[in-house]
């Protein structure tokens, strides 16, 4: 299979230039001016379009047993929605309950994704308890290329771990050369504040944010940073939501702690006032949507590269699931779906209508995730020899987001009616066209598990 993408403007993390791209089989074979069309090649005219490396979502939940229910997507629906939105690789959190064996979790999660995912995928290996068996499994999985772990400082009684397990996970990661990603909120403070608010009759979704205030996330971030400092491990704060926590991470970095920061699309764009609406449960995620005043700092940090990556924390629950917490905000399944919308939202509100440079946009949504998680330059780059994961992007497209036209398996959108100033026209995964103009045209189950 030969594919020639002609007349496009290639945008990578550090360059913007006009050139054609020749794809042979699954990889990029040549990049140059006015390449001739090989016999039998499929030609895509990218005139007037931008050509990006396939986008990587470093933080998604597809299979997720959580808060007494399950996130709604399957790897079939989640991957197809991802591809339509320009994401060609995602990293899923493999998160077995603390009562389950890690190896059983590995078998379950990989079994669910295999032969279902249409895009490439890999996992952050969730460490939800510590014992000899967990350690042995982590060693085995890391040797097999699963070199990123995930810990939750929040979610007491579910995924959350104690400080001994945190220390041991980080020490092992340091030994194995793995990176540890962390949800940084102090679980005990969240639990105490939740009980206090409920006892005061404060039960609605608008009390979710006050039950896990910015300072609680800043404390979690400081806690994680201190443990990184003591162990010398490499860490990554997921879904950092506010300026105070950001400052903590930046201070740690300034004193030499190896810490990177992820922002997620909802925190850049949505704010806590939405939880006051009658359907406020739609907007409940953790860390919570914050006061709008944080957003300028997040956008600036993104442009400056202080926020390294942008993911989604895609976590789809239907409205009927959200209604489980109608009388008690602590029972609302936490999560906002966005896997299909991240690229278009960040392009529209970051690049087209904001101050985010195109290069940093590509860097944060593709190249940095690839570099941090051991996928670069196979992914996250437009180079000869890289996988031909390419997004031909139409900046002239105008449309809007709606649950009715979305491909995610969920019955609402937190971004309903939001306007878009662009969308992927053609998306390829390893040389095959997988999505075109808002439609999935690929092969279900073609996605590969990426070992790193
Ligand atoms: O609210 C969220 N973020 N749900 C998914 C689980 C997590 O903490 O990432
Ligand atoms: Zn989290
Ligand atoms: Zn998450």
Coordinates of C-alpha atoms and ligand atoms in Angstrom, one line a residue, residues 59 150 152 155 183 238-239 286 313, ligand 2:
X59 CA -4.9 9.9 29.7
X150 CA -0.2 5.0 37.6
X152 CA -3.9 7.4 42.8
X155 CA -10.0 7.6 46.0
X183 CA -3.6 11.6 40.5
X238 CA -2.1 13.9 35.6
X239 CA -5.0 16.3 35.1
X286 CA -11.8 15.0 39.8
X313 CA -9.1 12.1 31.1
Ligands
LIG2 ZN1 -7.5 10.9 38.2

